[in-house]
Each structure stands twice: as C-alpha cells, then as structure tokens.
Coordinates of N, CA and C and ligand atoms in Angstrom, one line a residue:
M1 N -57.6 -231.8 118.8 CA -58.3 -232.7 119.7 C -58.2 -234.2 118.9
S2 N -58.6 -235.0 119.6 CA -58.7 -236.3 119.3 C -60.0 -236.6 119.0
S3 N -60.5 -237.5 118.0 CA -61.5 -237.9 117.2 C -62.3 -238.6 118.4
A4 N -61.5 -239.2 119.1 CA -62.0 -240.2 120.2 C -62.7 -239.7 121.1
R5 N -62.6 -238.2 121.3 CA -62.9 -237.4 122.5 C -64.8 -237.8 122.3
P6 N -65.4 -238.0 123.5 CA -66.9 -237.9 123.4 C -67.6 -236.7 122.8
L7 N -68.6 -236.4 122.3 CA -69.0 -235.1 122.0 C -69.6 -234.7 123.4
T8 N -69.7 -233.3 123.7 CA -69.8 -232.9 124.5 C -70.9 -231.8 125.0
L9 N -72.0 -231.9 125.4 CA -73.1 -231.2 125.5 C -73.2 -230.2 126.8
A10 N -73.4 -229.1 126.6 CA -73.5 -228.4 128.1 C -74.9 -228.1 128.5
L11 N -75.2 -228.3 129.9 CA -76.8 -228.1 130.0 C -76.3 -227.3 131.5
S12 N -77.7 -226.6 132.1 CA -77.8 -226.3 133.1 C -78.6 -227.1 133.8
K13 N -78.4 -227.3 135.2 CA -79.3 -228.2 135.8 C -80.7 -227.5 136.3
G14 N -81.5 -228.2 137.1 CA -82.9 -227.6 136.9 C -83.9 -227.7 135.5
R15 N -84.4 -226.6 135.2 CA -85.6 -226.9 134.4 C -84.9 -227.5 132.8
I16 N -83.9 -226.7 132.5 CA -83.2 -227.3 131.1 C -82.7 -228.8 131.1
F17 N -82.1 -229.0 132.4 CA -81.6 -230.5 132.2 C -83.0 -231.4 132.0
E18 N -84.0 -231.1 133.0 CA -85.3 -231.9 133.2 C -85.9 -232.0 131.7
E19 N -86.0 -230.8 131.3 CA -86.8 -230.7 130.0 C -86.1 -231.3 128.9
T20 N -84.7 -231.4 128.8 CA -83.9 -231.9 127.7 C -83.8 -233.3 128.0
L21 N -84.3 -234.2 129.1 CA -83.8 -235.5 129.1 C -85.1 -236.2 128.2
P22 N -86.3 -235.8 128.2 CA -87.1 -236.4 126.9 C -86.4 -236.3 125.6
L23 N -85.9 -235.2 125.3 CA -85.7 -234.9 124.1 C -84.5 -235.8 123.7
L24 N -83.5 -236.1 124.8 CA -82.3 -237.3 124.6 C -83.0 -238.5 124.6
Q25 N -83.8 -238.8 125.2 CA -84.7 -240.0 125.5 C -84.9 -240.4 124.1
A26 N -85.6 -239.3 123.5 CA -86.4 -239.8 121.8 C -85.4 -239.9 120.8
A27 N -83.9 -239.2 121.0 CA -83.0 -239.6 120.4 C -82.2 -241.0 120.8
G28 N -82.5 -241.5 121.6 CA -82.1 -243.0 122.0 C -81.2 -243.0 123.0
V29 N -81.1 -241.6 123.7 CA -79.8 -241.5 124.6 C -80.6 -241.3 125.9
Q30 N -79.8 -242.0 127.1 CA -80.4 -242.2 128.4 C -79.3 -241.7 129.3
V31 N -80.0 -240.5 130.2 CA -79.1 -240.4 131.5 C -79.4 -240.7 132.4
T32 N -78.5 -241.7 133.4 CA -78.9 -242.4 134.5 C -78.7 -241.7 135.9
E33 N -77.6 -240.4 135.8 CA -77.5 -239.6 136.8 C -77.9 -238.7 136.8
S34 N -78.3 -238.0 138.0 CA -79.0 -236.5 138.1 C -77.7 -235.4 138.9
P35 N -77.8 -234.5 138.4 CA -76.8 -233.3 138.5 C -76.8 -232.8 140.0
E36 N -78.4 -233.0 140.4 CA -78.7 -232.5 141.9 C -78.4 -233.9 142.9
S37 N -78.6 -235.0 142.7 CA -78.2 -235.9 143.4 C -77.0 -236.4 143.6
S38 N -76.0 -236.5 142.3 CA -74.8 -236.9 142.3 C -73.9 -235.9 142.6
R39 N -74.1 -234.5 142.4 CA -73.0 -233.5 142.3 C -72.0 -233.5 141.5
K40 N -72.1 -234.5 140.6 CA -71.0 -234.6 139.6 C -71.4 -233.6 138.3
L41 N -70.2 -233.0 137.9 CA -70.3 -231.9 136.8 C -70.1 -232.5 135.1
I42 N -69.6 -233.7 135.3 CA -69.5 -234.6 133.8 C -70.4 -235.6 134.1
L43 N -71.4 -235.8 133.3 CA -72.1 -237.0 133.4 C -71.8 -238.0 132.3
P44 N -71.8 -239.2 132.4 CA -72.0 -240.0 131.3 C -73.5 -240.1 130.8
T45 N -73.4 -240.6 129.7 CA -74.8 -240.9 129.2 C -74.4 -242.5 128.4
S46 N -75.9 -242.9 128.1 CA -76.0 -244.5 127.6 C -75.3 -244.3 126.2
D47 N -74.8 -243.4 125.7 CA -73.9 -243.4 124.5 C -72.6 -243.1 124.6
P48 N -71.7 -244.1 124.7 CA -70.2 -243.6 125.0 C -69.8 -242.6 124.2
G49 N -70.1 -242.0 123.1 CA -70.0 -240.9 122.0 C -70.5 -239.6 122.7
L50 N -71.1 -239.9 123.8 CA -71.9 -238.0 124.4 C -71.7 -238.2 125.9
R51 N -71.3 -237.2 126.1 CA -71.3 -236.9 127.7 C -71.9 -235.4 127.7
L52 N -72.5 -235.2 129.1 CA -72.8 -233.9 129.6 C -72.1 -233.2 130.4
I53 N -71.9 -231.9 130.3 CA -71.2 -231.3 131.4 C -72.6 -230.2 132.0
I54 N -72.4 -229.8 133.3 CA -73.5 -229.1 133.7 C -72.7 -227.9 134.5
V55 N -73.2 -226.8 133.9 CA -72.7 -225.4 133.9 C -73.7 -224.4 134.2
R56 N -73.6 -223.4 134.8 CA -74.6 -222.3 135.2 C -75.2 -222.0 133.6
A57 N -76.5 -221.6 133.7 CA -77.3 -221.3 132.7 C -76.9 -220.2 131.8
T58 N -76.0 -219.2 132.4 CA -75.7 -218.0 131.6 C -74.1 -218.6 131.3
D59 N -73.8 -219.4 131.7 CA -72.3 -219.9 131.3 C -72.4 -221.0 130.0
V60 N -73.4 -221.4 129.5 CA -73.5 -222.4 128.6 C -72.9 -221.8 127.5
P61 N -73.5 -220.7 126.9 CA -72.5 -220.1 125.6 C -71.3 -219.9 125.7
T62 N -71.1 -219.7 126.8 CA -69.1 -219.3 126.8 C -68.7 -220.9 126.5
Y63 N -69.0 -221.9 127.2 CA -68.3 -223.3 127.0 C -68.6 -223.5 125.7
V64 N -69.9 -223.2 125.0 CA -69.8 -224.0 123.4 C -69.2 -222.7 122.7
Q65 N -68.9 -221.6 123.0 CA -68.2 -220.7 122.0 C -66.6 -221.1 121.7
Y66 N -66.0 -221.4 123.3 CA -64.7 -221.8 123.3 C -64.3 -223.2 122.8
G67 N -65.4 -223.9 122.5 CA -65.6 -225.2 122.2 C -65.3 -226.3 123.4
A68 N -65.1 -225.9 124.4 CA -65.2 -226.8 125.5 C -66.2 -227.7 125.7
A69 N -67.2 -227.3 125.0 CA -68.4 -228.1 124.8 C -68.7 -227.9 123.3
D70 N -69.2 -229.3 122.5 CA -69.6 -229.4 121.3 C -70.7 -228.4 120.8
L71 N -71.7 -228.9 121.7 CA -73.0 -228.2 121.9 C -73.8 -228.1 123.3
G72 N -74.6 -227.2 123.3 CA -75.2 -226.8 124.6 C -76.7 -226.3 124.5
I73 N -77.5 -226.1 125.4 CA -78.9 -225.6 125.4 C -79.1 -224.6 126.0
A74 N -79.7 -223.4 125.5 CA -79.5 -222.2 126.5 C -80.8 -221.2 126.1
G75 N -81.6 -220.9 127.1 CA -82.5 -219.9 127.0 C -82.1 -218.6 125.9
K76 N -83.3 -218.0 125.0 CA -82.8 -217.1 124.2 C -82.6 -215.8 124.9
D77 N -83.2 -215.7 126.3 CA -82.7 -214.7 127.1 C -81.1 -214.6 127.1
V78 N -80.7 -216.0 127.6 CA -79.3 -215.8 127.8 C -78.4 -215.7 126.7
L79 N -78.8 -216.3 125.3 CA -78.2 -215.9 124.5 C -78.2 -214.6 123.6
F80 N -79.2 -213.6 123.9 CA -79.5 -212.5 123.3 C -78.4 -211.6 124.2
E81 N -78.3 -211.9 125.7 CA -77.5 -211.3 126.2 C -75.8 -211.6 126.2
H82 N -75.5 -212.5 125.7 CA -74.1 -213.5 125.7 C -74.0 -212.9 124.0
A83 N -74.2 -212.7 123.2 CA -74.3 -212.2 121.9 C -73.8 -210.7 121.9
A84 N -74.4 -209.6 122.9 CA -73.9 -208.5 123.1 C -72.4 -208.5 123.2
Q85 N -72.0 -209.4 123.8 CA -70.3 -209.4 124.2 C -69.4 -209.9 123.1
N86 N -70.2 -211.1 122.4 CA -69.6 -212.1 121.8 C -70.8 -212.1 120.4
P87 N -70.5 -211.0 119.5 CA -71.4 -211.5 118.4 C -70.9 -212.6 117.4
G88 N -71.9 -213.1 116.8 CA -71.7 -214.0 115.7 C -70.8 -215.4 115.7
G89 N -70.5 -215.7 117.2 CA -69.9 -216.9 117.6 C -70.8 -218.4 117.5
L90 N -72.2 -218.4 117.5 CA -72.6 -219.5 117.7 C -73.4 -219.9 116.6
Y91 N -73.7 -221.3 116.4 CA -74.7 -221.4 115.4 C -75.8 -222.3 116.1
Q92 N -77.2 -221.6 115.7 CA -78.2 -222.0 116.8 C -79.4 -222.7 115.8
P93 N -78.8 -224.2 115.5 CA -79.9 -224.8 114.4 C -81.3 -225.1 115.1
V94 N -81.7 -225.4 116.3 CA -82.8 -225.7 116.5 C -83.5 -224.8 117.6
D95 N -85.0 -224.6 117.5 CA -85.5 -223.8 118.9 C -86.2 -225.4 118.8
L96 N -85.7 -225.4 120.4 CA -86.1 -226.8 121.0 C -87.5 -226.5 121.6
D97 N -88.2 -225.3 122.0 CA -89.4 -225.1 122.4 C -89.6 -225.9 123.8
I98 N -88.6 -225.5 124.5 CA -88.5 -226.2 126.3 C -88.3 -224.9 126.8
A99 N -88.5 -224.9 128.2 CA -88.1 -223.9 128.9 C -89.1 -222.5 128.7
R100 N -90.0 -222.6 128.2 CA -90.8 -221.4 127.7 C -91.4 -220.3 128.7
C101 N -90.9 -219.2 128.4 CA -91.4 -218.1 129.2 C -91.3 -216.8 128.5
K102 N -91.7 -215.5 129.3 CA -91.9 -214.6 128.4 C -91.1 -213.4 129.2
L103 N -90.3 -212.4 128.4 CA -89.5 -211.4 129.4 C -90.3 -210.3 129.4
C104 N -90.5 -209.7 130.6 CA -91.7 -208.9 130.8 C -91.1 -207.7 131.5
V105 N -92.0 -206.5 131.4 CA -91.6 -205.5 132.6 C -92.7 -205.8 133.4
A106 N -92.4 -205.5 134.9 CA -93.3 -205.7 135.8 C -92.9 -204.3 137.0
V107 N -94.1 -204.0 137.3 CA -94.2 -202.8 138.6 C -94.9 -203.4 139.6
R108 N -94.7 -202.3 140.7 CA -95.4 -203.0 142.1 C -96.9 -202.7 141.8
E109 N -97.8 -203.5 142.6 CA -99.3 -202.8 142.3 C -99.6 -201.4 142.7
G110 N -100.3 -201.0 142.0 CA -100.5 -199.4 142.3 C -99.7 -198.4 141.8
F111 N -98.7 -198.8 140.9 CA -97.7 -198.3 140.5 C -98.2 -197.6 139.1
D112 N -98.6 -196.5 138.7 CA -99.1 -196.1 137.4 C -98.0 -196.1 136.4
Y113 N -97.7 -197.4 136.0 CA -96.6 -197.4 134.8 C -96.7 -196.4 133.6
Q114 N -98.1 -196.7 133.3 CA -98.4 -195.8 131.6 C -98.5 -194.3 131.9
A115 N -98.9 -194.2 133.0 CA -99.0 -192.7 133.4 C -97.2 -192.0 133.4
A116 N -96.5 -192.7 134.2 CA -95.1 -192.8 134.2 C -94.6 -192.7 133.2
V117 N -94.9 -193.4 131.9 CA -94.2 -193.6 130.5 C -94.8 -192.3 129.8
A118 N -96.1 -191.9 129.9 CA -96.7 -190.9 129.3 C -96.1 -189.5 129.5
Q119 N -95.6 -189.4 130.8 CA -95.0 -188.0 131.6 C -93.8 -187.8 131.3
G120 N -93.1 -188.9 130.7 CA -91.7 -189.0 130.2 C -90.8 -189.1 131.4
S121 N -91.4 -189.5 132.6 CA -90.6 -189.4 133.5 C -89.2 -190.5 133.5
R122 N -88.2 -190.4 134.1 CA -86.9 -191.4 133.8 C -87.4 -192.4 135.0
L123 N -87.3 -193.7 134.3 CA -87.7 -194.8 135.1 C -86.2 -195.5 135.7
R124 N -86.4 -195.8 136.8 CA -85.3 -196.8 137.3 C -85.7 -198.4 137.2
V125 N -84.7 -198.9 136.3 CA -85.4 -200.4 136.0 C -84.1 -201.1 136.5
A126 N -84.4 -202.2 137.3 CA -83.4 -203.5 137.8 C -83.7 -204.3 137.0
T127 N -82.7 -205.1 136.5 CA -82.4 -206.3 135.8 C -81.2 -207.1 135.6
K128 N -81.4 -208.4 135.2 CA -80.2 -209.1 134.6 C -79.9 -208.9 133.2
Y129 N -81.2 -208.5 132.3 CA -81.0 -208.7 131.3 C -81.0 -207.2 130.5
V130 N -79.7 -206.9 130.4 CA -79.3 -205.7 130.3 C -79.3 -205.0 128.9
R131 N -78.8 -205.9 127.7 CA -79.1 -205.6 126.6 C -80.5 -205.6 126.0
A132 N -81.5 -206.7 126.3 CA -82.7 -206.5 126.2 C -83.4 -205.3 126.7
T133 N -83.3 -205.2 128.0 CA -84.0 -204.2 128.4 C -83.7 -202.6 128.0
R134 N -82.3 -202.4 127.7 CA -81.9 -201.1 127.0 C -82.5 -201.3 125.7
E135 N -82.7 -202.5 124.6 CA -83.2 -202.2 123.4 C -84.6 -201.8 123.5
H136 N -85.4 -202.5 124.7 CA -86.9 -202.4 124.9 C -87.1 -200.8 125.2
F137 N -86.4 -200.1 125.9 CA -86.8 -199.0 126.6 C -86.3 -197.9 125.4
A138 N -85.2 -198.1 124.7 CA -84.8 -197.3 123.6 C -85.8 -197.1 122.4
R139 N -86.5 -198.3 122.2 CA -87.3 -198.5 121.1 C -89.2 -197.9 121.5
K140 N -89.2 -197.7 122.9 CA -90.2 -196.8 123.4 C -90.1 -195.5 123.5
G141 N -88.4 -194.9 123.6 CA -88.0 -193.8 123.4 C -88.4 -193.3 125.2
V142 N -88.2 -194.2 126.0 CA -88.2 -194.0 127.5 C -86.9 -193.8 128.0
Y143 N -86.5 -193.0 128.6 CA -85.1 -193.0 129.3 C -85.3 -193.5 130.7
I144 N -84.2 -194.7 130.5 CA -84.2 -195.4 132.1 C -82.6 -195.4 132.6
D145 N -82.8 -195.4 133.9 CA -81.5 -195.8 134.7 C -81.6 -197.1 135.1
L146 N -80.5 -197.8 134.5 CA -80.4 -199.3 134.5 C -79.6 -199.9 135.6
I147 N -80.2 -200.9 136.7 CA -79.6 -201.2 138.0 C -79.6 -202.7 137.4
K148 N -78.1 -203.0 137.1 CA -77.8 -204.6 136.9 C -78.0 -205.2 138.4
L149 N -78.5 -206.3 138.3 CA -78.9 -207.5 139.4 C -78.6 -208.5 138.9
Y150 N -78.3 -209.6 139.5 CA -78.1 -211.2 139.4 C -78.8 -211.8 139.7
G151 N -80.1 -211.6 140.5 CA -81.2 -212.3 140.8 C -82.3 -211.6 141.7
S152 N -83.1 -212.1 141.9 CA -84.4 -212.0 142.9 C -84.7 -210.7 142.6
M153 N -84.7 -210.3 141.0 CA -85.1 -208.8 140.7 C -86.4 -208.6 141.2
E154 N -87.1 -209.3 141.7 CA -88.6 -208.9 142.0 C -88.7 -208.3 143.4
L155 N -87.6 -208.4 144.1 CA -87.7 -207.5 145.4 C -87.0 -206.2 145.2
A156 N -86.6 -205.5 144.1 CA -85.9 -204.4 143.8 C -87.5 -203.2 143.9
P157 N -88.3 -203.5 143.6 CA -89.6 -202.5 143.5 C -90.3 -202.3 144.7
L158 N -89.8 -203.5 145.6 CA -90.7 -203.5 147.0 C -90.0 -202.9 148.0
V159 N -88.5 -202.5 147.8 CA -87.5 -201.8 148.8 C -87.0 -200.6 148.3
G160 N -87.7 -200.0 146.9 CA -87.5 -199.1 146.8 C -86.0 -198.7 145.7
L161 N -85.8 -199.9 145.2 CA -84.3 -199.8 144.6 C -84.9 -199.5 143.1
A162 N -85.8 -199.6 142.8 CA -86.2 -199.6 141.4 C -87.8 -199.2 141.1
D163 N -88.0 -198.7 140.1 CA -89.5 -198.4 139.6 C -90.0 -199.6 139.0
A164 N -89.3 -200.4 138.2 CA -89.7 -201.4 137.3 C -88.6 -202.2 137.7
I165 N -89.1 -203.7 136.9 CA -88.1 -204.9 136.6 C -88.4 -205.3 135.4
V166 N -87.2 -206.0 134.9 CA -87.6 -206.6 133.5 C -86.9 -207.9 134.1
D167 N -88.0 -209.1 133.9 CA -87.8 -210.6 134.3 C -88.5 -211.5 133.4
L168 N -87.9 -212.6 133.7 CA -88.5 -213.8 133.0 C -90.1 -214.0 133.8
V169 N -91.2 -214.3 133.0 CA -92.4 -214.6 133.7 C -92.9 -215.7 133.0
S170 N -93.4 -216.8 133.8 CA -94.0 -218.1 133.2 C -95.6 -218.4 133.8
T171 N -95.8 -218.6 134.9 CA -97.1 -218.8 135.6 C -97.8 -217.3 136.1
G172 N -96.8 -216.4 136.7 CA -97.0 -215.2 136.9 C -96.9 -215.3 138.3
G173 N -96.6 -216.7 139.0 CA -96.9 -216.9 140.4 C -95.6 -215.9 141.3
T174 N -94.6 -216.0 140.6 CA -93.6 -215.2 141.3 C -93.6 -213.7 141.5
L175 N -94.3 -213.2 140.5 CA -94.7 -211.7 140.7 C -96.2 -211.7 141.9
R176 N -97.1 -212.6 141.4 CA -98.0 -212.4 142.5 C -97.7 -212.5 144.0
A177 N -96.8 -213.1 144.2 CA -96.6 -213.4 145.5 C -95.4 -212.4 145.9
N178 N -95.3 -211.3 145.3 CA -94.5 -210.3 145.5 C -95.3 -208.9 145.3
H179 N -96.5 -209.4 145.1 CA -97.5 -208.1 144.9 C -96.9 -207.2 143.6
L180 N -96.1 -207.6 142.4 CA -96.0 -206.7 141.3 C -96.9 -207.5 140.3
V181 N -97.2 -206.6 139.5 CA -98.1 -206.8 138.0 C -97.1 -206.6 136.7
P182 N -97.2 -207.8 135.6 CA -96.5 -207.2 134.4 C -97.2 -206.2 133.7
V183 N -96.6 -205.4 132.9 CA -97.0 -204.1 132.7 C -96.9 -204.3 130.8
E184 N -95.9 -205.0 130.7 CA -95.5 -205.0 129.1 C -94.7 -206.1 128.9
D185 N -95.0 -206.9 127.8 CA -94.5 -208.4 127.2 C -93.3 -207.8 126.4
I186 N -91.9 -208.1 126.6 CA -91.0 -207.8 125.8 C -90.6 -208.7 124.6
V187 N -90.7 -210.0 125.0 CA -90.2 -211.1 123.7 C -90.5 -212.4 124.4
D188 N -91.1 -213.3 123.9 CA -91.4 -214.7 124.0 C -89.9 -215.4 123.6
I189 N -89.9 -216.5 125.1 CA -88.3 -217.0 125.3 C -88.7 -218.5 125.4
S190 N -87.9 -218.9 124.5 CA -87.7 -220.8 124.6 C -86.2 -221.3 124.6
S191 N -86.0 -222.3 124.7 CA -84.3 -222.9 124.7 C -84.2 -223.2 123.1
R192 N -82.7 -222.7 123.2 CA -82.3 -223.3 121.7 C -80.8 -224.2 121.9
L193 N -81.0 -225.4 120.9 CA -79.7 -225.8 120.9 C -78.7 -224.8 120.0
I194 N -77.5 -224.9 120.7 CA -76.2 -224.2 120.1 C -75.2 -224.8 119.8
V195 N -74.6 -224.9 118.9 CA -73.5 -225.8 118.4 C -72.0 -224.7 118.1
N196 N -71.0 -225.4 118.7 CA -69.3 -224.4 118.1 C -69.4 -224.8 116.7
Q197 N -68.7 -223.9 116.1 CA -68.8 -223.7 114.6 C -67.8 -224.6 114.1
A198 N -66.3 -224.5 115.2 CA -65.5 -225.5 114.7 C -65.7 -226.7 114.7
S199 N -66.4 -227.3 115.6 CA -67.1 -228.8 115.9 C -68.0 -229.1 114.5
L200 N -68.7 -228.3 114.1 CA -69.7 -228.4 113.4 C -68.7 -229.0 111.8
K201 N -68.0 -228.2 111.9 CA -66.6 -228.6 110.3 C -66.1 -229.8 110.6
T202 N -65.4 -230.0 112.1 CA -64.4 -231.2 112.3 C -65.4 -232.3 112.5
R203 N -66.6 -232.4 113.1 CA -67.0 -233.2 113.8 C -68.3 -233.3 113.3
A204 N -68.7 -233.1 112.2 CA -70.0 -232.9 111.6 C -70.6 -234.4 111.2
D205 N -69.7 -235.8 111.0 CA -70.3 -237.0 111.0 C -70.8 -237.2 112.3
R206 N -70.2 -237.1 113.5 CA -71.0 -237.2 114.7 C -72.3 -236.1 115.2
L207 N -71.9 -235.3 114.9 CA -72.6 -234.0 115.5 C -74.0 -233.8 114.6
Q208 N -74.1 -233.8 113.3 CA -75.1 -233.7 112.4 C -76.5 -234.5 113.1
P209 N -76.2 -235.9 112.9 CA -77.0 -236.8 113.3 C -77.8 -236.5 114.9
L210 N -77.0 -235.9 115.7 CA -77.6 -235.4 117.0 C -78.1 -234.1 116.9
I211 N -77.8 -233.2 116.1 CA -78.8 -232.2 115.7 C -80.1 -232.4 115.2
D212 N -80.1 -233.4 114.5 CA -81.3 -233.7 113.5 C -82.2 -234.5 114.3
A213 N -81.3 -235.2 115.4 CA -82.3 -235.8 116.3 C -83.1 -235.1 117.3
F214 N -82.0 -234.0 117.9 CA -82.8 -233.0 118.4 C -84.2 -232.4 117.9
A215 N -84.2 -231.7 116.6 CA -84.9 -231.2 115.8 C -86.3 -232.0 115.7
Q216 N -86.0 -233.4 115.4 CA -87.1 -234.4 115.2 C -87.8 -234.5 116.5
A217 N -87.1 -234.7 117.7 CA -87.3 -234.9 119.0 C -88.5 -233.4 119.2
S218 N -87.9 -232.3 119.2 CA -88.8 -231.2 119.4 C -89.7 -231.0 118.6
A219 N -89.7 -231.6 117.3 CA -90.8 -231.2 116.6 C -92.1 -232.3 116.7
A220 N -91.6 -233.3 117.5 CA -92.9 -234.3 117.7 C -93.9 -234.0 118.7
Ligands
ATP1 N1 -90.0 -219.8 135.3 C1 -89.5 -220.2 133.7 N2 -90.4 -220.9 133.4 C2 -89.9 -221.4 132.2 N3 -88.7 -221.3 131.8 C3 -87.9 -220.4 132.6 C4 -88.4 -219.7 133.7 N4 -87.3 -218.8 134.0 C5 -86.4 -219.2 133.3 N5 -86.6 -219.9 132.4 C6 -85.7 -220.4 131.2 O1 -84.9 -221.5 131.8 C7 -83.7 -220.7 131.7 C8 -82.7 -221.5 132.6 O2 -83.2 -221.0 133.9 P1 -82.4 -221.4 135.3 O3 -83.8 -220.9 136.0 O4 -82.3 -222.9 135.3 O5 -81.3 -220.4 135.5 P2 -80.9 -219.1 136.2 O6 -81.1 -219.0 137.5 O7 -81.8 -218.0 135.2 O8 -79.5 -218.8 135.6 P3 -78.2 -218.7 136.3 O9 -77.7 -219.9 137.1 O10 -77.1 -218.5 135.5 O11 -78.3 -217.1 137.1 C9 -83.6 -219.4 131.4 O12 -82.3 -218.7 130.8 C10 -84.8 -218.8 130.7 O13 -84.7 -219.3 129.0
PRP2 O1 -94.0 -216.8 136.8 P1 -93.1 -218.0 137.3 O2 -93.8 -219.3 136.9 O3 -93.3 -217.7 138.6 O4 -91.7 -217.7 137.0 C1 -90.9 -216.9 137.0 C2 -89.8 -217.1 137.8 O5 -89.2 -218.0 137.2 C3 -87.6 -217.6 137.3 O6 -86.6 -217.9 138.4 P2 -86.4 -219.4 138.8 O7 -87.7 -220.1 139.1 O8 -85.7 -220.0 137.7 O9 -85.3 -219.0 140.2 P3 -83.9 -218.4 139.8 O10 -83.8 -217.9 138.5 O11 -84.4 -217.1 140.7 O12 -83.2 -219.5 140.3 C4 -87.8 -216.0 137.0 O13 -86.4 -215.5 137.2 C5 -88.9 -215.6 138.1 O14 -88.2 -215.6 139.0

C-alpha cells in the first residue's frame, strides 16, 4: 500500500461518532460532515492525512483486523465478542472512557431471579453478547439455554422468549420502560482505540502521534 494513503479511522455512527468528535477536536482534527445527514460512508477530515469510515459498531474490529482501517473505536462489549472468534489480532492502546455503560443481567419485574438461581433452575437467557453471557453464567455455575438475538433484547422476557436478558444498561430507562429490572452487573463497558498490528509497524510515524493525541485527549 502506498504511504500516501491517508490513515483510516473506523467509527460507528451514533454515540461513538458523537463522542469521538471532541477527542478528534482536541487532537486538532475537525470533521465537518455528519454521517447521519450526508449518508456518506467515507468522510474527510480537516487533516488530509486522516479519513473516517462509517461502519456498524460490531464491524469496526473486522475492518481494523484486516487492515481496511488502520485504527478504530469500539466498545469493550464488541471487542470481547470479536476476540472470541479472532484471538490476538488487535492492539488496544487506549481506553477512551467514552460510551460508558454496563453489561447487566435483567429480568421481568416480579421474576424471582435469585430464587431461580438458588433452586438450580435452567435459565433461558436472550442476548447478543454470547461469549460474555456464557462466561458469566459458567462462573456462577448456572446452566443456561442461550438464545442469540441481534437487538431489542428487552422484548424477550415480555413475550416469553426468555427468563432473562444480558444487555447494556446506561440510564436504566430502556429497562424501566419495558418493566424489566437489572439483577446483576457483569462488567463496566467503555470504548477503546484499536489499531491494526501491521499499520503500527509500517506507519508508526503517522499513527503514533495520533494514538498519543487520543490518549492525551481522553485523559484530559
Ligand atoms: N446506552 C448506552 N450508553 C452508553 N454506551 C452505550 C449504550 N449502548 C451501547 N453503548 C456502547 O456504544 C457502542 C455502540 O453502540 P451502538 O448503539 O451505536 O451500536 P449497536 O446498535 O450496539 O451495534 P450494531 O449497530 O452493530 O448492532 C456499544 O458497543 C457499547 O459499547
Ligand atoms: O439504559 P439506557 O440508557 O436506556 O440504555 C440502554 C440501551 O442502550 C442500548 O441501545 P441503543 O440506544 O444503542 O439502541 P440499539 O442498540 O437498539 O440501536 C442498549 O442496547 C439498551 O437498549
């Protein structure tokens, strides 16, 4: 690849894009177009040596792992699930402390989760976080039937698909709106900068200052 190619940063639109803008700004980089209004998937920045690509949150590690992006920003939830299929592929130099939330177990109001666990009942758990869920319940010694979903997990206990869900919780508003309650915290989540290993070796002169700028901006 030509060294004239701009560095490529993979982001998902929505909260990660919005929360990354101030970090880029602190690093002296302006982004003038929004992926929501422009619908563009490749966005220029004020730095001709840096462009953004807009991909699904769960696809960010894949773009970085294969070198289609030199770096990216992804939640620990996404990185943990990605690593289950692709161990050891990504360098994670900076916890940016953005998009903070928790991975939690939640159940319908009135469902006695502690009693179900104490009785040794086999639980049906719906989630898109397969690895984190399996590891959590294995640690607790609780047998589960895991039902893989791709979104709207909150619905599953309401319509009898599952006894419990494992999902991200921030304000708790989504759980409350659906008459669910959190019963266990699994892990704190925030987003990390991830870097392609080969890019780090071959493009360190361009990449390292950007990594340092992200580290500085997130620590400020
Ligand atoms: N309510 C929330 N508050 C704070 N951070 C969150 C919240 N929900 C998710 N996140 C974090 O932001 C990341 C991106 O979430 P986002 O909702 O943009 O994508 P997604 O819908 O989970 O992913 P995909 O589009 O691939 O299905 C998540 O991986 C998680 O780390
Ligand atoms: O505790 P809260 O503040 O209500 O946040 C929790 C919600 O946030 C996330 O969904 P998001 O808003 O990203 O929607 P989506 O993942 O379904 O697109 C997550 O999947 C929860 O549904």
